[in-house]
Amino acid sequence: MKYKLVIDKNAEEEIIAIVHAPSTLTQQIENLVCSFSGSDSVMGSREDELRKLAFDEIECITVLDRKVIAIDREGKHYRVQDRLRDLESVLPSYFIRINKSTLANEHCIVRFVAVFSGGVDAVFRCGHRDYVSRRCFAEIKRRYEGV
């Protein structure tokens, strides 16, 4: 297999893959290319700090007190100006909806825990815990059945 990368600021961006047959690698490449929106971060503010948060360092984005909040790997909360539905269209495919008001980085979910009320919670690396709706949990299960 050969790999070639040409960086030309004047040319239109284009990705071409020539393969003999589709495989899991080609599917992963296609998912990566289709999910890339041109940006890899979002601006977040916290107290007197304004910071650029890379998508891969965000554990989840949730709505708290009618404000969109991004939670990073250290568990710090950053206010984000964008709406959740706008972020959903920009975020990479590894961000999954776990309930009506939360998008989660699936790489940062440590485990799912059954709770006494019969529901399921997602536990993140930073210690944050959020409930998973039944509808979203069914979708997550379908997503992982093929793995």
mmCIF file of N, CA and C in Angstrom:
data_model
loop_
_atom_site.group_PDB
_atom_site.id
_atom_site.type_symbol
_atom_site.label_atom_id
_atom_site.label_comp_id
_atom_site.label_asym_id
_atom_site.label_seq_id
_atom_site.Cartn_x
_atom_site.Cartn_y
_atom_site.Cartn_z
ATOM 1 N N MET A 1 0.842 -1.167 0.000
ATOM 2 C CA MET A 1 0.000 0.000 0.000
ATOM 3 C C MET A 1 0.893 1.238 0.000
ATOM 4 N N LYS A 2 0.523 2.212 -0.810
ATOM 5 C CA LYS A 2 1.264 3.466 -0.875
ATOM 6 C C LYS A 2 0.418 4.571 -0.254
ATOM 7 N N TYR A 3 1.104 5.562 0.283
ATOM 8 C CA TYR A 3 0.443 6.719 0.881
ATOM 9 C C TYR A 3 1.107 7.975 0.350
ATOM 10 N N LYS A 4 0.298 8.955 -0.052
ATOM 11 C CA LYS A 4 0.843 10.190 -0.594
ATOM 12 C C LYS A 4 0.011 11.356 -0.058
ATOM 13 N N LEU A 5 0.683 12.364 0.476
ATOM 14 C CA LEU A 5 0.029 13.561 0.977
ATOM 15 C C LEU A 5 0.641 14.762 0.274
ATOM 16 N N VAL A 6 -0.208 15.550 -0.359
ATOM 17 C CA VAL A 6 0.249 16.749 -1.055
ATOM 18 C C VAL A 6 -0.416 17.952 -0.389
ATOM 19 N N ILE A 7 0.396 18.871 0.126
ATOM 20 C CA ILE A 7 -0.136 20.069 0.767
ATOM 21 C C ILE A 7 0.066 21.239 -0.180
ATOM 22 N N ASP A 8 -1.061 21.773 -0.660
ATOM 23 C CA ASP A 8 -1.048 22.897 -1.585
ATOM 24 C C ASP A 8 -2.179 23.832 -1.177
ATOM 25 N N LYS A 9 -1.830 24.986 -0.634
ATOM 26 C CA LYS A 9 -2.830 25.929 -0.132
ATOM 27 C C LYS A 9 -3.713 26.491 -1.235
ATOM 28 N N ASN A 10 -3.277 26.432 -2.466
ATOM 29 C CA ASN A 10 -4.041 26.998 -3.577
ATOM 30 C C ASN A 10 -4.996 25.991 -4.211
ATOM 31 N N ALA A 11 -4.800 24.710 -3.963
ATOM 32 C CA ALA A 11 -5.632 23.682 -4.593
ATOM 33 C C ALA A 11 -6.884 23.408 -3.759
ATOM 34 N N GLU A 12 -7.925 22.908 -4.415
ATOM 35 C CA GLU A 12 -9.139 22.501 -3.713
ATOM 36 C C GLU A 12 -8.850 21.194 -2.965
ATOM 37 N N GLU A 13 -9.342 21.083 -1.732
ATOM 38 C CA GLU A 13 -9.094 19.867 -0.963
ATOM 39 C C GLU A 13 -9.865 18.701 -1.551
ATOM 40 N N GLU A 14 -9.168 17.561 -1.636
ATOM 41 C CA GLU A 14 -9.758 16.376 -2.246
ATOM 42 C C GLU A 14 -9.047 15.158 -1.675
ATOM 43 N N ILE A 15 -9.803 14.113 -1.412
ATOM 44 C CA ILE A 15 -9.215 12.868 -0.922
ATOM 45 C C ILE A 15 -9.634 11.760 -1.865
ATOM 46 N N ILE A 16 -8.644 11.051 -2.385
ATOM 47 C CA ILE A 16 -8.894 9.944 -3.307
ATOM 48 C C ILE A 16 -8.211 8.712 -2.746
ATOM 49 N N ALA A 17 -8.950 7.637 -2.628
ATOM 50 C CA ALA A 17 -8.381 6.369 -2.178
ATOM 51 C C ALA A 17 -8.660 5.325 -3.249
ATOM 52 N N ILE A 18 -7.613 4.702 -3.729
ATOM 53 C CA ILE A 18 -7.762 3.663 -4.743
ATOM 54 C C ILE A 18 -7.461 2.325 -4.057
ATOM 55 N N VAL A 19 -8.479 1.460 -3.990
ATOM 56 C CA VAL A 19 -8.344 0.180 -3.286
ATOM 57 C C VAL A 19 -8.852 -0.950 -4.172
ATOM 58 N N HIS A 20 -8.424 -2.162 -3.834
ATOM 59 C CA HIS A 20 -8.877 -3.333 -4.591
ATOM 60 C C HIS A 20 -10.277 -3.771 -4.168
ATOM 61 N N ALA A 21 -10.568 -3.616 -2.858
ATOM 62 C CA ALA A 21 -11.877 -4.013 -2.333
ATOM 63 C C ALA A 21 -12.144 -3.233 -1.050
ATOM 64 N N PRO A 22 -13.415 -2.981 -0.740
ATOM 65 C CA PRO A 22 -13.727 -2.293 0.514
ATOM 66 C C PRO A 22 -13.330 -3.154 1.720
ATOM 67 N N SER A 23 -12.932 -2.478 2.786
ATOM 68 C CA SER A 23 -12.539 -3.181 4.011
ATOM 69 C C SER A 23 -12.894 -2.308 5.206
ATOM 70 N N THR A 24 -12.573 -2.787 6.390
ATOM 71 C CA THR A 24 -12.829 -1.974 7.582
ATOM 72 C C THR A 24 -11.980 -0.710 7.555
ATOM 73 N N LEU A 25 -10.774 -0.794 7.004
ATOM 74 C CA LEU A 25 -9.916 0.381 6.900
ATOM 75 C C LEU A 25 -10.545 1.429 5.989
ATOM 76 N N THR A 26 -11.059 1.013 4.843
ATOM 77 C CA THR A 26 -11.684 1.979 3.933
ATOM 78 C C THR A 26 -12.933 2.591 4.566
ATOM 79 N N GLN A 27 -13.659 1.809 5.340
ATOM 80 C CA GLN A 27 -14.843 2.332 6.033
ATOM 81 C C GLN A 27 -14.434 3.354 7.085
ATOM 82 N N GLN A 28 -13.359 3.094 7.819
ATOM 83 C CA GLN A 28 -12.870 4.035 8.827
ATOM 84 C C GLN A 28 -12.397 5.332 8.177
ATOM 85 N N ILE A 29 -11.706 5.206 7.045
ATOM 86 C CA ILE A 29 -11.243 6.391 6.320
ATOM 87 C C ILE A 29 -12.439 7.205 5.852
ATOM 88 N N GLU A 30 -13.436 6.540 5.300
ATOM 89 C CA GLU A 30 -14.637 7.236 4.827
ATOM 90 C C GLU A 30 -15.356 7.941 5.980
ATOM 91 N N ASN A 31 -15.494 7.271 7.114
ATOM 92 C CA ASN A 31 -16.146 7.887 8.276
ATOM 93 C C ASN A 31 -15.369 9.109 8.752
ATOM 94 N N LEU A 32 -14.049 9.005 8.776
ATOM 95 C CA LEU A 32 -13.212 10.116 9.215
ATOM 96 C C LEU A 32 -13.356 11.312 8.277
ATOM 97 N N VAL A 33 -13.298 11.053 6.985
ATOM 98 C CA VAL A 33 -13.392 12.123 5.990
ATOM 99 C C VAL A 33 -14.779 12.764 6.029
ATOM 100 N N CYS A 34 -15.817 11.960 6.116
ATOM 101 C CA CYS A 34 -17.179 12.502 6.113
ATOM 102 C C CYS A 34 -17.502 13.268 7.389
ATOM 103 N N SER A 35 -16.908 12.883 8.505
ATOM 104 C CA SER A 35 -17.218 13.555 9.764
ATOM 105 C C SER A 35 -16.383 14.811 9.982
ATOM 106 N N PHE A 36 -15.322 15.003 9.192
ATOM 107 C CA PHE A 36 -14.472 16.177 9.387
ATOM 108 C C PHE A 36 -15.161 17.411 8.837
ATOM 109 N N SER A 37 -15.303 18.405 9.663
ATOM 110 C CA SER A 37 -16.029 19.607 9.270
ATOM 111 C C SER A 37 -15.114 20.779 8.931
ATOM 112 N N GLY A 38 -13.819 20.599 9.052
ATOM 113 C CA GLY A 38 -12.895 21.681 8.781
ATOM 114 C C GLY A 38 -12.381 22.334 10.044
ATOM 115 N N SER A 39 -13.027 22.065 11.152
ATOM 116 C CA SER A 39 -12.546 22.604 12.423
ATOM 117 C C SER A 39 -12.329 21.439 13.388
ATOM 118 N N ASP A 40 -11.468 21.663 14.347
ATOM 119 C CA ASP A 40 -11.182 20.598 15.307
ATOM 120 C C ASP A 40 -11.230 21.106 16.735
ATOM 121 N N SER A 41 -11.893 22.257 16.930
ATOM 122 C CA SER A 41 -11.978 22.812 18.273
ATOM 123 C C SER A 41 -13.175 23.744 18.388
ATOM 124 N N VAL A 42 -13.451 24.122 19.619
ATOM 125 C CA VAL A 42 -14.529 25.053 19.922
ATOM 126 C C VAL A 42 -14.031 25.979 21.037
ATOM 127 N N MET A 43 -14.502 27.203 21.046
ATOM 128 C CA MET A 43 -14.092 28.147 22.078
ATOM 129 C C MET A 43 -14.981 27.980 23.308
ATOM 130 N N GLY A 44 -14.325 27.973 24.476
ATOM 131 C CA GLY A 44 -15.049 27.850 25.728
ATOM 132 C C GLY A 44 -14.550 28.885 26.720
ATOM 133 N N SER A 45 -15.445 29.369 27.580
ATOM 134 C CA SER A 45 -15.047 30.354 28.579
ATOM 135 C C SER A 45 -15.346 29.825 29.973
ATOM 136 N N ARG A 46 -14.479 30.210 30.891
ATOM 137 C CA ARG A 46 -14.606 29.779 32.280
ATOM 138 C C ARG A 46 -14.083 30.900 33.155
ATOM 139 N N GLU A 47 -14.931 31.445 34.011
ATOM 140 C CA GLU A 47 -14.575 32.576 34.871
ATOM 141 C C GLU A 47 -13.901 33.664 34.029
ATOM 142 N N ASP A 48 -12.617 33.904 34.204
ATOM 143 C CA ASP A 48 -11.931 34.948 33.432
ATOM 144 C C ASP A 48 -11.025 34.354 32.356
ATOM 145 N N GLU A 49 -11.280 33.110 31.981
ATOM 146 C CA GLU A 49 -10.430 32.397 31.026
ATOM 147 C C GLU A 49 -11.220 32.072 29.758
ATOM 148 N N LEU A 50 -10.629 32.327 28.614
ATOM 149 C CA LEU A 50 -11.190 31.952 27.319
ATOM 150 C C LEU A 50 -10.206 30.975 26.697
ATOM 151 N N ARG A 51 -10.681 29.802 26.305
ATOM 152 C CA ARG A 51 -9.780 28.755 25.854
ATOM 153 C C ARG A 51 -10.340 28.019 24.644
ATOM 154 N N LYS A 52 -9.427 27.632 23.769
ATOM 155 C CA LYS A 52 -9.780 26.823 22.612
ATOM 156 C C LYS A 52 -9.734 25.361 23.055
ATOM 157 N N LEU A 53 -10.872 24.680 22.993
ATOM 158 C CA LEU A 53 -10.970 23.287 23.423
ATOM 159 C C LEU A 53 -10.956 22.376 22.203
ATOM 160 N N ALA A 54 -9.934 21.539 22.108
ATOM 161 C CA ALA A 54 -9.875 20.566 21.015
ATOM 162 C C ALA A 54 -10.968 19.519 21.239
ATOM 163 N N PHE A 55 -11.576 19.049 20.156
ATOM 164 C CA PHE A 55 -12.659 18.072 20.274
ATOM 165 C C PHE A 55 -12.226 16.828 21.053
ATOM 166 N N ASP A 56 -10.985 16.380 20.847
ATOM 167 C CA ASP A 56 -10.559 15.140 21.507
ATOM 168 C C ASP A 56 -10.294 15.306 22.999
ATOM 169 N N GLU A 57 -10.245 16.541 23.511
ATOM 170 C CA GLU A 57 -10.067 16.729 24.950
ATOM 171 C C GLU A 57 -11.393 17.004 25.658
ATOM 172 N N ILE A 58 -12.480 17.088 24.904
ATOM 173 C CA ILE A 58 -13.807 17.285 25.483
ATOM 174 C C ILE A 58 -14.419 15.922 25.775
ATOM 175 N N GLU A 59 -14.868 15.717 27.008
ATOM 176 C CA GLU A 59 -15.505 14.451 27.389
ATOM 177 C C GLU A 59 -16.989 14.458 27.032
ATOM 178 N N CYS A 60 -17.653 15.565 27.298
ATOM 179 C CA CYS A 60 -19.049 15.676 26.887
ATOM 180 C C CYS A 60 -19.454 17.142 26.808
ATOM 181 N N ILE A 61 -20.530 17.378 26.090
ATOM 182 C CA ILE A 61 -21.107 18.709 25.979
ATOM 183 C C ILE A 61 -22.557 18.562 26.409
ATOM 184 N N THR A 62 -22.944 19.339 27.398
ATOM 185 C CA THR A 62 -24.271 19.182 27.975
ATOM 186 C C THR A 62 -24.910 20.538 28.238
ATOM 187 N N VAL A 63 -26.196 20.535 28.495
ATOM 188 C CA VAL A 63 -26.918 21.758 28.827
ATOM 189 C C VAL A 63 -27.194 21.740 30.327
ATOM 190 N N LEU A 64 -26.681 22.750 31.036
ATOM 191 C CA LEU A 64 -26.912 22.915 32.467
ATOM 192 C C LEU A 64 -27.434 24.323 32.694
ATOM 193 N N ASP A 65 -28.556 24.445 33.366
ATOM 194 C CA ASP A 65 -29.167 25.757 33.630
ATOM 195 C C ASP A 65 -29.327 26.582 32.356
ATOM 196 N N ARG A 66 -29.761 25.926 31.291
ATOM 197 C CA ARG A 66 -30.016 26.555 29.992
ATOM 198 C C ARG A 66 -28.767 27.124 29.327
ATOM 199 N N LYS A 67 -27.593 26.650 29.739
ATOM 200 C CA LYS A 67 -26.326 27.069 29.141
ATOM 201 C C LYS A 67 -25.624 25.823 28.602
ATOM 202 N N VAL A 68 -24.987 25.947 27.429
ATOM 203 C CA VAL A 68 -24.240 24.835 26.845
ATOM 204 C C VAL A 68 -22.859 24.805 27.496
ATOM 205 N N ILE A 69 -22.534 23.658 28.077
ATOM 206 C CA ILE A 69 -21.300 23.490 28.836
ATOM 207 C C ILE A 69 -20.488 22.338 28.251
ATOM 208 N N ALA A 70 -19.200 22.583 28.014
ATOM 209 C CA ALA A 70 -18.272 21.531 27.600
ATOM 210 C C ALA A 70 -17.454 21.131 28.828
ATOM 211 N N ILE A 71 -17.359 19.827 29.067
ATOM 212 C CA ILE A 71 -16.589 19.318 30.201
ATOM 213 C C ILE A 71 -15.338 18.660 29.653
ATOM 214 N N ASP A 72 -14.163 19.126 30.116
ATOM 215 C CA ASP A 72 -12.905 18.588 29.601
ATOM 216 C C ASP A 72 -12.429 17.391 30.412
ATOM 217 N N ARG A 73 -11.262 16.867 30.058
ATOM 218 C CA ARG A 73 -10.730 15.658 30.698
ATOM 219 C C ARG A 73 -10.410 15.827 32.177
ATOM 220 N N GLU A 74 -10.239 17.062 32.616
ATOM 221 C CA GLU A 74 -9.968 17.325 34.035
ATOM 222 C C GLU A 74 -11.250 17.578 34.814
ATOM 223 N N GLY A 75 -12.381 17.557 34.137
ATOM 224 C CA GLY A 75 -13.662 17.798 34.788
ATOM 225 C C GLY A 75 -14.037 19.265 34.887
ATOM 226 N N LYS A 76 -13.273 20.142 34.233
ATOM 227 C CA LYS A 76 -13.568 21.575 34.257
ATOM 228 C C LYS A 76 -14.717 21.871 33.293
ATOM 229 N N HIS A 77 -15.583 22.798 33.707
ATOM 230 C CA HIS A 77 -16.740 23.197 32.912
ATOM 231 C C HIS A 77 -16.447 24.499 32.171
ATOM 232 N N TYR A 78 -16.694 24.494 30.862
ATOM 233 C CA TYR A 78 -16.489 25.676 30.025
ATOM 234 C C TYR A 78 -17.800 26.026 29.330
ATOM 235 N N ARG A 79 -18.171 27.271 29.362
ATOM 236 C CA ARG A 79 -19.376 27.741 28.685
ATOM 237 C C ARG A 79 -19.072 27.862 27.202
ATOM 238 N N VAL A 80 -19.950 27.337 26.370
ATOM 239 C CA VAL A 80 -19.801 27.374 24.916
ATOM 240 C C VAL A 80 -20.952 28.203 24.358
ATOM 241 N N GLN A 81 -20.660 29.094 23.425
ATOM 242 C CA GLN A 81 -21.672 29.993 22.873
ATOM 243 C C GLN A 81 -22.605 29.302 21.871
ATOM 244 N N ASP A 82 -22.126 28.245 21.209
ATOM 245 C CA ASP A 82 -22.924 27.573 20.187
ATOM 246 C C ASP A 82 -24.058 26.772 20.819
ATOM 247 N N ARG A 83 -25.106 26.557 20.047
ATOM 248 C CA ARG A 83 -26.213 25.710 20.485
ATOM 249 C C ARG A 83 -25.810 24.251 20.323
ATOM 250 N N LEU A 84 -26.444 23.397 21.094
ATOM 251 C CA LEU A 84 -26.124 21.972 21.062
ATOM 252 C C LEU A 84 -26.379 21.375 19.684
ATOM 253 N N ARG A 85 -27.481 21.733 19.053
ATOM 254 C CA ARG A 85 -27.796 21.156 17.736
ATOM 255 C C ARG A 85 -26.812 21.635 16.661
ATOM 256 N N ASP A 86 -26.283 22.860 16.818
ATOM 257 C CA ASP A 86 -25.275 23.354 15.879
ATOM 258 C C ASP A 86 -23.959 22.617 16.078
ATOM 259 N N LEU A 87 -23.605 22.362 17.325
ATOM 260 C CA LEU A 87 -22.377 21.617 17.628
ATOM 261 C C LEU A 87 -22.460 20.186 17.109
ATOM 262 N N GLU A 88 -23.635 19.596 17.207
ATOM 263 C CA GLU A 88 -23.813 18.211 16.773
ATOM 264 C C GLU A 88 -23.456 18.023 15.304
ATOM 265 N N SER A 89 -23.730 19.021 14.486
ATOM 266 C CA SER A 89 -23.418 18.902 13.063
ATOM 267 C C SER A 89 -21.937 19.129 12.772
ATOM 268 N N VAL A 90 -21.203 19.732 13.706
ATOM 269 C CA VAL A 90 -19.784 20.049 13.510
ATOM 270 C C VAL A 90 -18.868 19.011 14.158
ATOM 271 N N LEU A 91 -19.337 18.386 15.233
ATOM 272 C CA LEU A 91 -18.496 17.454 15.977
ATOM 273 C C LEU A 91 -18.199 16.191 15.176
ATOM 274 N N PRO A 92 -17.052 15.553 15.451
ATOM 275 C CA PRO A 92 -16.712 14.300 14.767
ATOM 276 C C PRO A 92 -17.693 13.179 15.120
ATOM 277 N N SER A 93 -17.653 12.113 14.363
ATOM 278 C CA SER A 93 -18.612 11.021 14.532
ATOM 279 C C SER A 93 -18.461 10.268 15.849
ATOM 280 N N TYR A 94 -17.359 10.447 16.566
ATOM 281 C CA TYR A 94 -17.223 9.753 17.851
ATOM 282 C C TYR A 94 -17.968 10.464 18.976
ATOM 283 N N PHE A 95 -18.647 11.572 18.681
ATOM 284 C CA PHE A 95 -19.549 12.186 19.650
ATOM 285 C C PHE A 95 -20.936 11.619 19.412
ATOM 286 N N ILE A 96 -21.506 11.043 20.452
ATOM 287 C CA ILE A 96 -22.818 10.402 20.347
ATOM 288 C C ILE A 96 -23.786 11.068 21.309
ATOM 289 N N ARG A 97 -25.028 11.083 20.934
ATOM 290 C CA ARG A 97 -26.059 11.648 21.814
ATOM 291 C C ARG A 97 -26.429 10.576 22.837
ATOM 292 N N ILE A 98 -26.398 10.954 24.121
ATOM 293 C CA ILE A 98 -26.785 9.998 25.159
ATOM 294 C C ILE A 98 -28.106 10.370 25.823
ATOM 295 N N ASN A 99 -28.545 11.600 25.637
ATOM 296 C CA ASN A 99 -29.881 12.021 26.057
ATOM 297 C C ASN A 99 -30.227 13.306 25.316
ATOM 298 N N LYS A 100 -31.382 13.851 25.611
ATOM 299 C CA LYS A 100 -31.864 15.021 24.870
ATOM 300 C C LYS A 100 -30.920 16.220 24.962
ATOM 301 N N SER A 101 -30.164 16.315 26.058
ATOM 302 C CA SER A 101 -29.348 17.510 26.266
ATOM 303 C C SER A 101 -27.857 17.232 26.419
ATOM 304 N N THR A 102 -27.378 16.059 25.994
ATOM 305 C CA THR A 102 -25.955 15.750 26.154
ATOM 306 C C THR A 102 -25.390 14.999 24.952
ATOM 307 N N LEU A 103 -24.227 15.477 24.485
ATOM 308 C CA LEU A 103 -23.431 14.783 23.476
ATOM 309 C C LEU A 103 -22.171 14.285 24.172
ATOM 310 N N ALA A 104 -21.843 13.025 23.988
ATOM 311 C CA ALA A 104 -20.717 12.432 24.704
ATOM 312 C C ALA A 104 -19.642 11.957 23.742
ATOM 313 N N ASN A 105 -18.386 12.144 24.143
ATOM 314 C CA ASN A 105 -17.252 11.602 23.415
ATOM 315 C C ASN A 105 -17.179 10.124 23.782
ATOM 316 N N GLU A 106 -17.497 9.239 22.841
ATOM 317 C CA GLU A 106 -17.565 7.816 23.175
ATOM 318 C C GLU A 106 -16.219 7.243 23.605
ATOM 319 N N HIS A 107 -15.114 7.893 23.245
ATOM 320 C CA HIS A 107 -13.797 7.430 23.670
ATOM 321 C C HIS A 107 -13.553 7.704 25.150
ATOM 322 N N CYS A 108 -14.323 8.595 25.734
ATOM 323 C CA CYS A 108 -14.138 8.989 27.136
ATOM 324 C C CYS A 108 -15.120 8.321 28.081
ATOM 325 N N ILE A 109 -16.054 7.548 27.559
ATOM 326 C CA ILE A 109 -16.990 6.838 28.430
ATOM 327 C C ILE A 109 -16.274 5.601 28.957
ATOM 328 N N VAL A 110 -16.146 5.531 30.273
ATOM 329 C CA VAL A 110 -15.459 4.409 30.916
ATOM 330 C C VAL A 110 -16.377 3.197 30.996
ATOM 331 N N ARG A 111 -17.626 3.460 31.406
ATOM 332 C CA ARG A 111 -18.571 2.349 31.542
ATOM 333 C C ARG A 111 -19.999 2.880 31.601
ATOM 334 N N PHE A 112 -20.931 1.971 31.434
ATOM 335 C CA PHE A 112 -22.343 2.259 31.638
ATOM 336 C C PHE A 112 -22.758 1.528 32.908
ATOM 337 N N VAL A 113 -23.494 2.228 33.778
ATOM 338 C CA VAL A 113 -23.882 1.662 35.069
ATOM 339 C C VAL A 113 -25.397 1.680 35.180
ATOM 340 N N ALA A 114 -25.968 0.527 35.563
ATOM 341 C CA ALA A 114 -27.399 0.466 35.816
ATOM 342 C C ALA A 114 -27.678 1.139 37.151
ATOM 343 N N VAL A 115 -28.705 1.970 37.194
ATOM 344 C CA VAL A 115 -29.058 2.659 38.429
ATOM 345 C C VAL A 115 -30.332 2.053 39.009
ATOM 346 N N PHE A 116 -30.578 2.332 40.260
ATOM 347 C CA PHE A 116 -31.683 1.741 41.003
ATOM 348 C C PHE A 116 -33.038 1.987 40.342
ATOM 349 N N SER A 117 -33.211 3.133 39.732
ATOM 350 C CA SER A 117 -34.490 3.483 39.116
ATOM 351 C C SER A 117 -34.768 2.706 37.830
ATOM 352 N N GLY A 118 -33.799 1.914 37.381
ATOM 353 C CA GLY A 118 -33.983 1.127 36.165
ATOM 354 C C GLY A 118 -33.335 1.741 34.948
ATOM 355 N N GLY A 119 -32.757 2.900 35.098
ATOM 356 C CA GLY A 119 -32.085 3.566 33.986
ATOM 357 C C GLY A 119 -30.620 3.171 33.897
ATOM 358 N N VAL A 120 -29.912 3.878 33.023
ATOM 359 C CA VAL A 120 -28.485 3.627 32.813
ATOM 360 C C VAL A 120 -27.757 4.967 32.829
ATOM 361 N N ASP A 121 -26.617 5.005 33.498
ATOM 362 C CA ASP A 121 -25.768 6.195 33.516
ATOM 363 C C ASP A 121 -24.481 5.920 32.759
ATOM 364 N N ALA A 122 -23.960 6.953 32.099
ATOM 365 C CA ALA A 122 -22.643 6.883 31.467
ATOM 366 C C ALA A 122 -21.656 7.524 32.438
ATOM 367 N N VAL A 123 -20.551 6.842 32.700
ATOM 368 C CA VAL A 123 -19.517 7.359 33.590
ATOM 369 C C VAL A 123 -18.307 7.709 32.725
ATOM 370 N N PHE A 124 -17.828 8.950 32.870
ATOM 371 C CA PHE A 124 -16.723 9.447 32.067
ATOM 372 C C PHE A 124 -15.408 9.364 32.834
ATOM 373 N N ARG A 125 -14.297 9.463 32.124
ATOM 374 C CA ARG A 125 -12.960 9.411 32.735
ATOM 375 C C ARG A 125 -12.778 10.436 33.843
ATOM 376 N N CYS A 126 -13.297 11.641 33.627
ATOM 377 C CA CYS A 126 -13.114 12.724 34.598
ATOM 378 C C CYS A 126 -13.966 12.544 35.844
ATOM 379 N N GLY A 127 -14.865 11.562 35.828
ATOM 380 C CA GLY A 127 -15.731 11.325 36.973
ATOM 381 C C GLY A 127 -17.147 11.824 36.774
ATOM 382 N N HIS A 128 -17.358 12.635 35.740
ATOM 383 C CA HIS A 128 -18.710 13.129 35.448
ATOM 384 C C HIS A 128 -19.612 11.952 35.122
ATOM 385 N N ARG A 129 -20.863 12.066 35.532
ATOM 386 C CA ARG A 129 -21.831 10.993 35.318
ATOM 387 C C ARG A 129 -23.111 11.614 34.789
ATOM 388 N N ASP A 130 -23.675 11.034 33.729
ATOM 389 C CA ASP A 130 -24.904 11.572 33.145
ATOM 390 C C ASP A 130 -25.799 10.406 32.732
ATOM 391 N N TYR A 131 -27.099 10.611 32.806
ATOM 392 C CA TYR A 131 -28.014 9.525 32.466
ATOM 393 C C TYR A 131 -28.074 9.315 30.950
ATOM 394 N N VAL A 132 -28.399 8.102 30.565
ATOM 395 C CA VAL A 132 -28.561 7.748 29.157
ATOM 396 C C VAL A 132 -30.034 7.425 28.946
ATOM 397 N N SER A 133 -30.666 8.108 28.018
ATOM 398 C CA SER A 133 -32.082 7.840 27.769
ATOM 399 C C SER A 133 -32.248 6.460 27.145
ATOM 400 N N ARG A 134 -33.423 5.891 27.305
ATOM 401 C CA ARG A 134 -33.675 4.542 26.761
ATOM 402 C C ARG A 134 -33.496 4.516 25.251
ATOM 403 N N ARG A 135 -34.015 5.538 24.580
ATOM 404 C CA ARG A 135 -33.918 5.596 23.118
ATOM 405 C C ARG A 135 -32.455 5.664 22.673
ATOM 406 N N CYS A 136 -31.673 6.522 23.336
ATOM 407 C CA CYS A 136 -30.259 6.661 22.969
ATOM 408 C C CYS A 136 -29.471 5.412 23.326
ATOM 409 N N PHE A 137 -29.824 4.767 24.438
ATOM 410 C CA PHE A 137 -29.117 3.550 24.836
ATOM 411 C C PHE A 137 -29.360 2.434 23.817
ATOM 412 N N ALA A 138 -30.576 2.344 23.311
ATOM 413 C CA ALA A 138 -30.877 1.349 22.275
ATOM 414 C C ALA A 138 -30.037 1.610 21.030
ATOM 415 N N GLU A 139 -29.881 2.878 20.658
ATOM 416 C CA GLU A 139 -29.059 3.239 19.493
ATOM 417 C C GLU A 139 -27.584 2.916 19.733
ATOM 418 N N ILE A 140 -27.101 3.180 20.942
ATOM 419 C CA ILE A 140 -25.706 2.877 21.291
ATOM 420 C C ILE A 140 -25.471 1.372 21.230
ATOM 421 N N LYS A 141 -26.412 0.591 21.730
ATOM 422 C CA LYS A 141 -26.291 -0.881 21.679
ATOM 423 C C LYS A 141 -26.227 -1.361 20.245
ATOM 424 N N ARG A 142 -27.083 -0.809 19.375
ATOM 425 C CA ARG A 142 -27.072 -1.196 17.952
ATOM 426 C C ARG A 142 -25.733 -0.845 17.323
ATOM 427 N N ARG A 143 -25.177 0.285 17.714
ATOM 428 C CA ARG A 143 -23.900 0.746 17.168
ATOM 429 C C ARG A 143 -22.768 -0.228 17.507
ATOM 430 N N TYR A 144 -22.815 -0.791 18.709
ATOM 431 C CA TYR A 144 -21.745 -1.680 19.150
ATOM 432 C C TYR A 144 -21.987 -3.157 18.858
ATOM 433 N N GLU A 145 -23.176 -3.521 18.406
ATOM 434 C CA GLU A 145 -23.448 -4.916 18.072
ATOM 435 C C GLU A 145 -22.601 -5.379 16.893
ATOM 436 N N GLY A 146 -22.274 -4.488 15.980
ATOM 437 C CA GLY A 146 -21.484 -4.842 14.815
ATOM 438 C C GLY A 146 -19.999 -4.964 15.107
ATOM 439 N N VAL A 147 -19.573 -4.502 16.285
ATOM 440 C CA VAL A 147 -18.145 -4.504 16.632
ATOM 441 C C VAL A 147 -17.696 -5.875 17.073
#
